[in-house]
Short mmCIF file of C-alpha atoms and ligand atoms in Angstrom, two decimals:
data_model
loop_
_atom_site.label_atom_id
_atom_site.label_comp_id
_atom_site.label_asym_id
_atom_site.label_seq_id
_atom_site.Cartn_x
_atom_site.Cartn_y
_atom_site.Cartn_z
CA UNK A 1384 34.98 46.12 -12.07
CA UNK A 1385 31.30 47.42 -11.17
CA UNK A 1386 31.55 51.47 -10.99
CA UNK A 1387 28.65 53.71 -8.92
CA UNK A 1388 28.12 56.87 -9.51
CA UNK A 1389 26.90 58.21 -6.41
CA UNK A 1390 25.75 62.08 -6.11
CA UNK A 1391 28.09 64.11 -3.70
CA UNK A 1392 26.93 67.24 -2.06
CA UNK A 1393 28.72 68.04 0.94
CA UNK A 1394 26.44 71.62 0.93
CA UNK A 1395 27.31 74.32 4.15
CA UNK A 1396 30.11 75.02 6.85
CA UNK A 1397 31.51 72.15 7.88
CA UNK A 1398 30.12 69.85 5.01
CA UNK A 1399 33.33 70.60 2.94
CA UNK A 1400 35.49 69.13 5.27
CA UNK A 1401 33.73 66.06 6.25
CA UNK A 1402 32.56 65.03 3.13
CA UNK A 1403 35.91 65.11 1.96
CA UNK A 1404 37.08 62.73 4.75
CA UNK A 1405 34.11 60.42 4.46
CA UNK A 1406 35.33 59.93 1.01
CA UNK A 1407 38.49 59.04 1.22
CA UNK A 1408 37.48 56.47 3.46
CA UNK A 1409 34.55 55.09 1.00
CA UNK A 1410 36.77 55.32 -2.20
CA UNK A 1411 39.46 52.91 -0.22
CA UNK A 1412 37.19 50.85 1.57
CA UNK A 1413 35.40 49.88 -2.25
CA UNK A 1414 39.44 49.85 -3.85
CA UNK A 1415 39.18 46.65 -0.96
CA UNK A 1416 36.16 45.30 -1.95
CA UNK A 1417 36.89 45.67 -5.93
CA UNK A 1418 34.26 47.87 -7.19
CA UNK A 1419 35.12 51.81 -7.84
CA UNK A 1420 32.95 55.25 -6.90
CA UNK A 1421 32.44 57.91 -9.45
CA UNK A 1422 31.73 61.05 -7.55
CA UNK A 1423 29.29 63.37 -9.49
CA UNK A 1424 29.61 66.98 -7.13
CA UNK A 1425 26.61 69.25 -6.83
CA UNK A 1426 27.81 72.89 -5.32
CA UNK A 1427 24.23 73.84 -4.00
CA UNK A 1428 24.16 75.10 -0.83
CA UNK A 1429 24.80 78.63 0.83
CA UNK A 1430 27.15 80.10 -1.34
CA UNK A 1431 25.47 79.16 -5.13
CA UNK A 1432 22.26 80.52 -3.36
CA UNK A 1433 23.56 83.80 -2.31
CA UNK A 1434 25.05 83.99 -5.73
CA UNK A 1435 22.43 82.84 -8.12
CA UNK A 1436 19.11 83.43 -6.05
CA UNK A 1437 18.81 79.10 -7.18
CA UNK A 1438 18.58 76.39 -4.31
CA UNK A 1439 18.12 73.30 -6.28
CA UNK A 1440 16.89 73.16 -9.95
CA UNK A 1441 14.99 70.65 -11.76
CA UNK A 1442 17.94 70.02 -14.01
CA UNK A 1443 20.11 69.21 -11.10
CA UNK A 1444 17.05 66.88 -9.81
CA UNK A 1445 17.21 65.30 -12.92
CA UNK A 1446 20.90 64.68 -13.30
CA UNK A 1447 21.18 63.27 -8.99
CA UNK A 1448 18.29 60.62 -10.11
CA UNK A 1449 20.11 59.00 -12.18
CA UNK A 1450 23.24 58.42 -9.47
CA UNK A 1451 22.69 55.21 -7.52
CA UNK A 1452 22.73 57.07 -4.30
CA UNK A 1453 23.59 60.63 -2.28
CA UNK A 1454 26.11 61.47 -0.18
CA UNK A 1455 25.30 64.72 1.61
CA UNK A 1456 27.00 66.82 4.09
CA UNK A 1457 25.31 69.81 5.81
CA UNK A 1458 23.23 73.12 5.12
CA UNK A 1459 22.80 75.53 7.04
CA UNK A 1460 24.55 79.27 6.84
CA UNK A 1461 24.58 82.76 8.82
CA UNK A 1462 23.76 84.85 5.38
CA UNK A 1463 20.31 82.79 5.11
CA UNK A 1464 16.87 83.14 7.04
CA UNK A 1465 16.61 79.95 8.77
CA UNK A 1466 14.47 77.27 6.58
CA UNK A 1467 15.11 78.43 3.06
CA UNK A 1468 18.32 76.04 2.84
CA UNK A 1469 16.51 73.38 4.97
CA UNK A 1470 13.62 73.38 3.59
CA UNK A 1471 14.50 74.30 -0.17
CA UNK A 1472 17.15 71.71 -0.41
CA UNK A 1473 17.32 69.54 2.21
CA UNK A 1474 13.50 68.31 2.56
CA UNK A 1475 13.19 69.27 -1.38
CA UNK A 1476 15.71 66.26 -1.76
CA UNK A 1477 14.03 63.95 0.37
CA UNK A 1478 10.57 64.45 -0.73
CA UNK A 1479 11.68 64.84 -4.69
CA UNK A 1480 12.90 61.40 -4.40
CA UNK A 1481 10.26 60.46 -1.62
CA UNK A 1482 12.92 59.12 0.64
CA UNK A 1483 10.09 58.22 3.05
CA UNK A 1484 12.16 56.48 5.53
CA UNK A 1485 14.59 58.40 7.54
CA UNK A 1486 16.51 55.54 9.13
CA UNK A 1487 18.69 56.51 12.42
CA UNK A 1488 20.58 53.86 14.23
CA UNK A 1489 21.17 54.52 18.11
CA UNK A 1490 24.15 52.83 18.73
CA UNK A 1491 26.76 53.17 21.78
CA UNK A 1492 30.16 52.09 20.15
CA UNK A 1493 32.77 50.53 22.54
CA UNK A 1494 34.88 52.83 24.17
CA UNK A 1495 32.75 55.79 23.46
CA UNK A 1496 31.99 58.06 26.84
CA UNK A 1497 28.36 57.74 27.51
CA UNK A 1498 26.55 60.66 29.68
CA UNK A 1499 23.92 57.67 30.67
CA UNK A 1500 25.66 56.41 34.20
CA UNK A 1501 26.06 52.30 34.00
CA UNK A 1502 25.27 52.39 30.37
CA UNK A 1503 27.22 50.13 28.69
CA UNK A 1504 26.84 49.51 24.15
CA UNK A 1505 24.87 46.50 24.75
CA UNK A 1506 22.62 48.78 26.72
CA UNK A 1507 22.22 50.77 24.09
CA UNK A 1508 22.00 49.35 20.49
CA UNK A 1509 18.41 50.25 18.52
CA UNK A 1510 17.44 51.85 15.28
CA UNK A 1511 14.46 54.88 15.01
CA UNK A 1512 12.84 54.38 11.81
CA UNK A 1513 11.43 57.60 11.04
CA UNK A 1514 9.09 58.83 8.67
CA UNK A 1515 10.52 61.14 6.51
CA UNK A 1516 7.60 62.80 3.87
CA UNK A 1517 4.76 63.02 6.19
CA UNK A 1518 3.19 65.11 9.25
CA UNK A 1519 3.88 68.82 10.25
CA UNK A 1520 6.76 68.22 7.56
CA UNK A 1521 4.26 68.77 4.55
CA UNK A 1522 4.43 72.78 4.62
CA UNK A 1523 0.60 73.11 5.28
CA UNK A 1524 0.09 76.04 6.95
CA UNK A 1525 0.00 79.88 6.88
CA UNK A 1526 -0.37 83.13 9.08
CA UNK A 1527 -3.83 84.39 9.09
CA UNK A 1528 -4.51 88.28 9.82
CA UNK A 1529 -7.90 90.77 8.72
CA UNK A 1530 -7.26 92.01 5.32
CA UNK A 1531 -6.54 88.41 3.81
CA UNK A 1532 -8.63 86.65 1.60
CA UNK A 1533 -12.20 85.87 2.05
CA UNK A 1534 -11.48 81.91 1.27
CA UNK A 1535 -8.60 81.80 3.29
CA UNK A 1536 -10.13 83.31 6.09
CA UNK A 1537 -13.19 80.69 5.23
CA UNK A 1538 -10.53 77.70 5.45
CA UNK A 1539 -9.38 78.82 9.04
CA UNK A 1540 -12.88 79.60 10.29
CA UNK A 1541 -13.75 76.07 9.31
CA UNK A 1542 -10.56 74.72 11.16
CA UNK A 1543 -10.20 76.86 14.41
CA UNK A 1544 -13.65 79.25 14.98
CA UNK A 1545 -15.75 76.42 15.31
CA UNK A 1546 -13.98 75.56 18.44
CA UNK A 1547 -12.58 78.50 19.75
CA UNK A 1548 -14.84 81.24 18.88
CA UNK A 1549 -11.78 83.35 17.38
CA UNK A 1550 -12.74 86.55 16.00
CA UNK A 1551 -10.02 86.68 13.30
CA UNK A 1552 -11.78 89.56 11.61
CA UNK A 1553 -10.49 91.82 14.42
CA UNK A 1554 -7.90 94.29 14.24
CA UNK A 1555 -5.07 92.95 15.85
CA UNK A 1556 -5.96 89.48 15.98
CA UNK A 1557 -3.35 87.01 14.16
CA UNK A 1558 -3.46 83.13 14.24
CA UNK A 1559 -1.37 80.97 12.59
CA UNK A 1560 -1.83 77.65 11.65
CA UNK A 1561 0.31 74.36 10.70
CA UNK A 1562 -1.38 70.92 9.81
CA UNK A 1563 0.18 67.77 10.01
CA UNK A 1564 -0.89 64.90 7.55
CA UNK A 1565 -1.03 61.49 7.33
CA UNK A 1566 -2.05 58.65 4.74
CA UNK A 1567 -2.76 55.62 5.05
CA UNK A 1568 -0.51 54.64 2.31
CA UNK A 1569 2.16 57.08 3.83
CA UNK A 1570 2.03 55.39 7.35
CA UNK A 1571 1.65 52.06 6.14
CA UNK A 1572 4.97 51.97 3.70
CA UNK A 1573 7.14 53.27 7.10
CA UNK A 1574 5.98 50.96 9.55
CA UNK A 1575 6.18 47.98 7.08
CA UNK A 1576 9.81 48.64 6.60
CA UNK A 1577 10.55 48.94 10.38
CA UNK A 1578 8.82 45.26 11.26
CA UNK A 1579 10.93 44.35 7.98
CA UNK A 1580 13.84 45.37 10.26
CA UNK A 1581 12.70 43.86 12.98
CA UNK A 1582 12.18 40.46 11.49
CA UNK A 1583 15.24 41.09 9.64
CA UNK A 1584 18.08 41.40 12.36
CA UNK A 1585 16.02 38.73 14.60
CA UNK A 1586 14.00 41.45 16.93
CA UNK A 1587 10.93 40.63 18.91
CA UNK A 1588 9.60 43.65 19.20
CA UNK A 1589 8.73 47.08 17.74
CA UNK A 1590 7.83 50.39 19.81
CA UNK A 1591 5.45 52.89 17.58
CA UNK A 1592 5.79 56.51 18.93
CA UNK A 1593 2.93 59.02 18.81
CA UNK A 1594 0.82 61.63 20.82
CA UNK A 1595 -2.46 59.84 20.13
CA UNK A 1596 -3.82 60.65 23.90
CA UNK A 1597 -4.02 64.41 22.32
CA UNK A 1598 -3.63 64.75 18.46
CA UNK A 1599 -6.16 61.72 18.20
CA UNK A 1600 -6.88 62.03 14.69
CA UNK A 1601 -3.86 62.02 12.54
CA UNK A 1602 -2.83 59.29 15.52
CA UNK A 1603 -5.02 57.08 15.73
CA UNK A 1604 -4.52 56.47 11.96
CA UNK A 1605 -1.08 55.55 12.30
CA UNK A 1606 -1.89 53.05 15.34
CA UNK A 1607 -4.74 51.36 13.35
CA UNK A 1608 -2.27 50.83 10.72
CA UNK A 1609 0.83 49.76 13.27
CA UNK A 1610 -2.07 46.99 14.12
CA UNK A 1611 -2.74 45.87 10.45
CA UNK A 1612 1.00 45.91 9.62
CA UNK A 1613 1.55 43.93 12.60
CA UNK A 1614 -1.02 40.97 12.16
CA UNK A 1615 1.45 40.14 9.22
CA UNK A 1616 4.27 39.69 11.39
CA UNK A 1617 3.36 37.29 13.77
CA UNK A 1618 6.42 36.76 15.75
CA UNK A 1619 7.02 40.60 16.26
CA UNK A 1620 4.51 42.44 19.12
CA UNK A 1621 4.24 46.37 19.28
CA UNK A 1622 3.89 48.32 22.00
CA UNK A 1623 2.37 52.05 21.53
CA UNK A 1624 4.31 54.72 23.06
CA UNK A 1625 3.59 58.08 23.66
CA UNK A 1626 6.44 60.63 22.75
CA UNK A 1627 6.85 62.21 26.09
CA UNK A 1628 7.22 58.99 27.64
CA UNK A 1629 9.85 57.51 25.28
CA UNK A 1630 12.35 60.78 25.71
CA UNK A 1631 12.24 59.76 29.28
CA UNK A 1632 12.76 56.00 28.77
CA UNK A 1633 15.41 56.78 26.38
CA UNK A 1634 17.32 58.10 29.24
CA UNK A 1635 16.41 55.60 31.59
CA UNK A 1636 16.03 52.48 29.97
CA UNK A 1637 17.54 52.42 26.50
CA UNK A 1638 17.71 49.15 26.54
CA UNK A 1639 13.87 48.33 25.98
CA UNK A 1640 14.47 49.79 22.65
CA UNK A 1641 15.65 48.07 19.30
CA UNK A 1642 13.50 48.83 16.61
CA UNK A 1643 11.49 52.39 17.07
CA UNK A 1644 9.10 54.26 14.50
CA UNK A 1645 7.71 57.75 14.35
CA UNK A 1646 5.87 59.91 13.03
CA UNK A 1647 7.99 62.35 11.22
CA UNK A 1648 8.46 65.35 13.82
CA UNK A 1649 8.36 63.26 16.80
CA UNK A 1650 11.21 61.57 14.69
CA UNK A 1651 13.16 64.37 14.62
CA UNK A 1652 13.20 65.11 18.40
CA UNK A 1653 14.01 61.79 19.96
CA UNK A 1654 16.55 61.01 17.61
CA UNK A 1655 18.60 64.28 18.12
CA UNK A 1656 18.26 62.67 22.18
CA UNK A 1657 19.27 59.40 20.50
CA UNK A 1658 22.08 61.02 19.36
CA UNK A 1659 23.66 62.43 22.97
CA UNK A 1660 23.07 58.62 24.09
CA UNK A 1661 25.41 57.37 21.93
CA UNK A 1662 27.58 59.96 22.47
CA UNK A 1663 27.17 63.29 20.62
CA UNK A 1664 26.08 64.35 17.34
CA UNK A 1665 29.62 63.36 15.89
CA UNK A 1666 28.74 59.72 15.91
CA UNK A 1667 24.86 60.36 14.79
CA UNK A 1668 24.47 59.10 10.86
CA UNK A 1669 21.22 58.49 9.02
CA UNK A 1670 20.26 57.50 5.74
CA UNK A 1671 16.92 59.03 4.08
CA UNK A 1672 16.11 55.67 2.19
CA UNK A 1673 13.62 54.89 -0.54
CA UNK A 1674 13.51 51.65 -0.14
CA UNK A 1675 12.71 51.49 -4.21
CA UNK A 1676 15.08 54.31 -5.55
CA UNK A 1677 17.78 56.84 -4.25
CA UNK A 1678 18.97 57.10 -0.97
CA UNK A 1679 20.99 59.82 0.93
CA UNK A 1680 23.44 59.30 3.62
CA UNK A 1681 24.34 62.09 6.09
CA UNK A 1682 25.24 63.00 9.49
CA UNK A 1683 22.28 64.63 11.22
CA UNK A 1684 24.26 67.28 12.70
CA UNK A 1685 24.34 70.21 11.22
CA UNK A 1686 26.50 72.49 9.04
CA UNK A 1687 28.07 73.95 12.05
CA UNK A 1688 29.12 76.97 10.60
CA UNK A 1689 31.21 78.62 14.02
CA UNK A 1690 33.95 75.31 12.69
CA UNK A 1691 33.90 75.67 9.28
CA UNK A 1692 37.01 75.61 7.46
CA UNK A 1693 38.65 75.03 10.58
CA UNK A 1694 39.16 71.18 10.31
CA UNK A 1695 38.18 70.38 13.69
CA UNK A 1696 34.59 69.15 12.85
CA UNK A 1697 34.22 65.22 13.86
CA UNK A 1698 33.59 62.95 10.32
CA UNK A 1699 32.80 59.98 11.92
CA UNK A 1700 29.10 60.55 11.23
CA UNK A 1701 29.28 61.25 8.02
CA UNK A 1702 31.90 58.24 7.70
CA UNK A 1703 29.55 55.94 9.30
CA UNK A 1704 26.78 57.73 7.08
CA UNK A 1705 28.86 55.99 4.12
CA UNK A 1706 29.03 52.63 6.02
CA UNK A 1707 24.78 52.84 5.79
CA UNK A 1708 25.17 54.07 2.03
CA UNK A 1709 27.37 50.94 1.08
CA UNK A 1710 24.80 48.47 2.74
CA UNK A 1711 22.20 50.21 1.07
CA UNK A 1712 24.14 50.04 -2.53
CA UNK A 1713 24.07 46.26 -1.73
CA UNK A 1714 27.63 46.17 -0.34
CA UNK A 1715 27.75 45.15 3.24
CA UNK A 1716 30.76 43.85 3.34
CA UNK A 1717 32.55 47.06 2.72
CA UNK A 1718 30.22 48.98 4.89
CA UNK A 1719 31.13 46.58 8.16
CA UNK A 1720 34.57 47.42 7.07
CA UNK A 1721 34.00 51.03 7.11
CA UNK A 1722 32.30 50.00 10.57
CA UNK A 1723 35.09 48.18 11.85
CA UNK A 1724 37.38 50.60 11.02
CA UNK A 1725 36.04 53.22 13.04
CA UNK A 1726 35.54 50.75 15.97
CA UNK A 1727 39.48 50.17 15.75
CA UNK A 1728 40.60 54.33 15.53
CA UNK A 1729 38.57 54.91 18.36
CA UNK A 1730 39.46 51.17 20.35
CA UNK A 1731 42.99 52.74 19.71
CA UNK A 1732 42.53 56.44 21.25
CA UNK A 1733 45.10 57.60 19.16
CA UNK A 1734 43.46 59.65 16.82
CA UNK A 1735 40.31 61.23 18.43
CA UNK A 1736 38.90 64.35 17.21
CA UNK A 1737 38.16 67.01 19.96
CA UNK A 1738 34.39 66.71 20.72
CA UNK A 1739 35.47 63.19 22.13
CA UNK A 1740 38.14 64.84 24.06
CA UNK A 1741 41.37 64.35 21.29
CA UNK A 1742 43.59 66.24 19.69
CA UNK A 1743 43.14 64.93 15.88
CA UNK A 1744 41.89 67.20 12.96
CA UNK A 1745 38.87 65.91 10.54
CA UNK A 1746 41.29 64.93 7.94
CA UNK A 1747 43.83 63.21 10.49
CA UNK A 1748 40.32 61.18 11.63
CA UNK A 1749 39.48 60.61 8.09
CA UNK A 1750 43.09 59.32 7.11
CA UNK A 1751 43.26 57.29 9.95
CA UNK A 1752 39.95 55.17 9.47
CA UNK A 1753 41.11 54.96 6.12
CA UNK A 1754 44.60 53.44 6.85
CA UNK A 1755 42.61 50.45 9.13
CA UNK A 1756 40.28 49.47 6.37
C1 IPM B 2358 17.27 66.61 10.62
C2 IPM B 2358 17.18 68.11 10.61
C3 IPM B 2358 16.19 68.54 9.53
C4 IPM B 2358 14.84 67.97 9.90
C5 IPM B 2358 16.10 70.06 9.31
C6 IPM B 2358 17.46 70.67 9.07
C7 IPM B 2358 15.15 70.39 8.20
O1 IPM B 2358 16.84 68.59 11.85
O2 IPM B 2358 17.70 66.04 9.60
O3 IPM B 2358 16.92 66.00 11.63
O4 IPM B 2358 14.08 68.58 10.64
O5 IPM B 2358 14.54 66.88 9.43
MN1 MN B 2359 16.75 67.05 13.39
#
């Protein structure tokens, strides 16, 4: 029988407890399709940072690439500035293992309340491909005051004085600056694996988000490469979108949508929307995929840290999170399972956790997916 070893970090606050349900599920749902899971745990989070002053080390790096994929849960703590977890574990994983698609399915599942009046799961049934290594995400930037250094103040007279006649040798005057990137390559890699998609699961059409009417250069490199991509799918049309628009068609016509893809932070935005469509951020997975090494499934809430060790928090995220990981690992069968399973415990309104108005704990949830594998 074919054993994976697959990383498991369930990380901050609520990650504990819903990582542990989400693998109860996965280690019975691949007991049913005969191949086993070898869980290699990583503590990194909150607590090993507080203690050791380390967020991830190069070791640890090391040892997670050579697990066939991640299974993460949250970070995200009280005790730490905001960002330093994020950013020094989170994004470190994604970029280390340049995880450059951040794939989010938008999916209503039957029976699930929908805040979208006459919205029914056929309505609303589309994935946002986001890009995941890219854009404001690359940590270009810096606050600029007198009294730092001649080049830097050179770099940001170059950028911003030309236009705005800022005076940043002044006392008192501050600016601060953040660049968002693009490549060719970068943009090109994304939006090739969302008409892949497309083509894939028989869809006619893919919507590329940006805010080229404003930022026009980064943008208008990603649309002249959503063209070339494009002429090599010749069933498939795209349709430009600007981000404003598509929170508001989102709302109002979610059903235009099957495959979307975005620029990274525009990503980020509409698919935390995406996620109240299809009711709440408990049923919101994603998977940070490199299409050509290791992926990472998690829910894209966050570590929630008012419910932490409470065993209220809803897993079916980070379940279905595990569904995306088994397709990924080339197991689809066991990941509709996991799929179906948590189609049936919420079908049966029996055990419902309480953000979708039951009574059931996270390990009640968790069991009971498990027992309708
Ligand atoms: C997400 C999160 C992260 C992001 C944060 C926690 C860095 O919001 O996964 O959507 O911005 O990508
Ligand atoms: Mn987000």
């Amino acid at each position: 029988m074919v054993t994976y070893r697959i990383a498991r970090i369930p990380g901050d606050g609520i990650g504990r407890e819903i990582i542990s349900a989400g693998s109860k599920v996965l280690e019975r749902a691949a007991e049913l399709n005969n191949f086993n899971i070898k869980w290699d745990d990583y503590d990194i989070g909150a607590d090993n940072y507080i203690k050791s002053g380390e967020l991830v080390s190069e070791d640890t790096l090391e040892e997670i690439g050579k697990c066939k994929a991640i299974y993460l849960g949250a970070f995200g703590d009280p005790r730490v500035k905001p960002g330093i977890l994020e950013k020094g574990i989170l994004l470190r994983l994604r970029f280390h293992f340049d995880q450059y698609v951040n794939l989010r399915p938008i999916k209503l599942l039957d029976g699930v309340d929908c805040p979208l009046k006459g919205k029914k799961p056929e309505d609303i049934n589309f994935s946002v491909v986001r890009e995941n290594t890219e854009d404001f995400y690359v940590g270009i930037g810096n606050r600029v005051k007198k009294g730092r250094s001649k080049d830097e103040l050179s770099v940001v007279r170059s950028l911003y004085n030309v236009k705005f006649n800022l005076d940043i040798d002044t006392e008192g005057s501050e600016i601060a600056y953040q660049l968002g990137v693009i490549s060719r390559k970068g943009a090109e890699r994304v939006i090739k694996y969302a008409f892949e998609l497309a083509k894939r699961n028989g869809v006619k059409k893919v919507n590329a988000v940006d805010k080229a009417n404003v930022l026009s250069d980064i943008y208008s490199l990603w649309r002249e490469v959503v063209e070339e991509v494009s002429a090599k799918y010749p069933g498939i049309e795209y349709e430009f979108n600007y981000v404003d628009a598509v929170t508001m068609w989102f709302v109002k016509n979610p059903e235009w949508f099957k495959v979307v893809v975005a620029p990274n932070m525009f990503g980020d935005i509409i698919t935390d929307l995406g996620a109240m469509i299809q009711g709440g951020l408990g049923l919101a997975p994603g998977g940070n995929i490199n299409p050509e090494g290791i992926s990472m499934f998690e829910p894209i809430h966050g570590s929630a840290p008012k419910y932490a060790g409470k065993n209220v928090a809803n897993p079916l995220a980070t379940i279905w999170a595990g569904s995306m990981m088994f397709d990924e690992i080339g197991k689809p069968a066991a990941g509709k399972q996991v799929m179906d399973a948590i189609q049936k415990v919420i079908n049966q309104k029996k055990t419902l956790p309480q953000d979708m108005g039951g009574k059931s704990s996270t390990s009640q949830v968790g069991d009971a997916v498990a027992k309708n594998l």
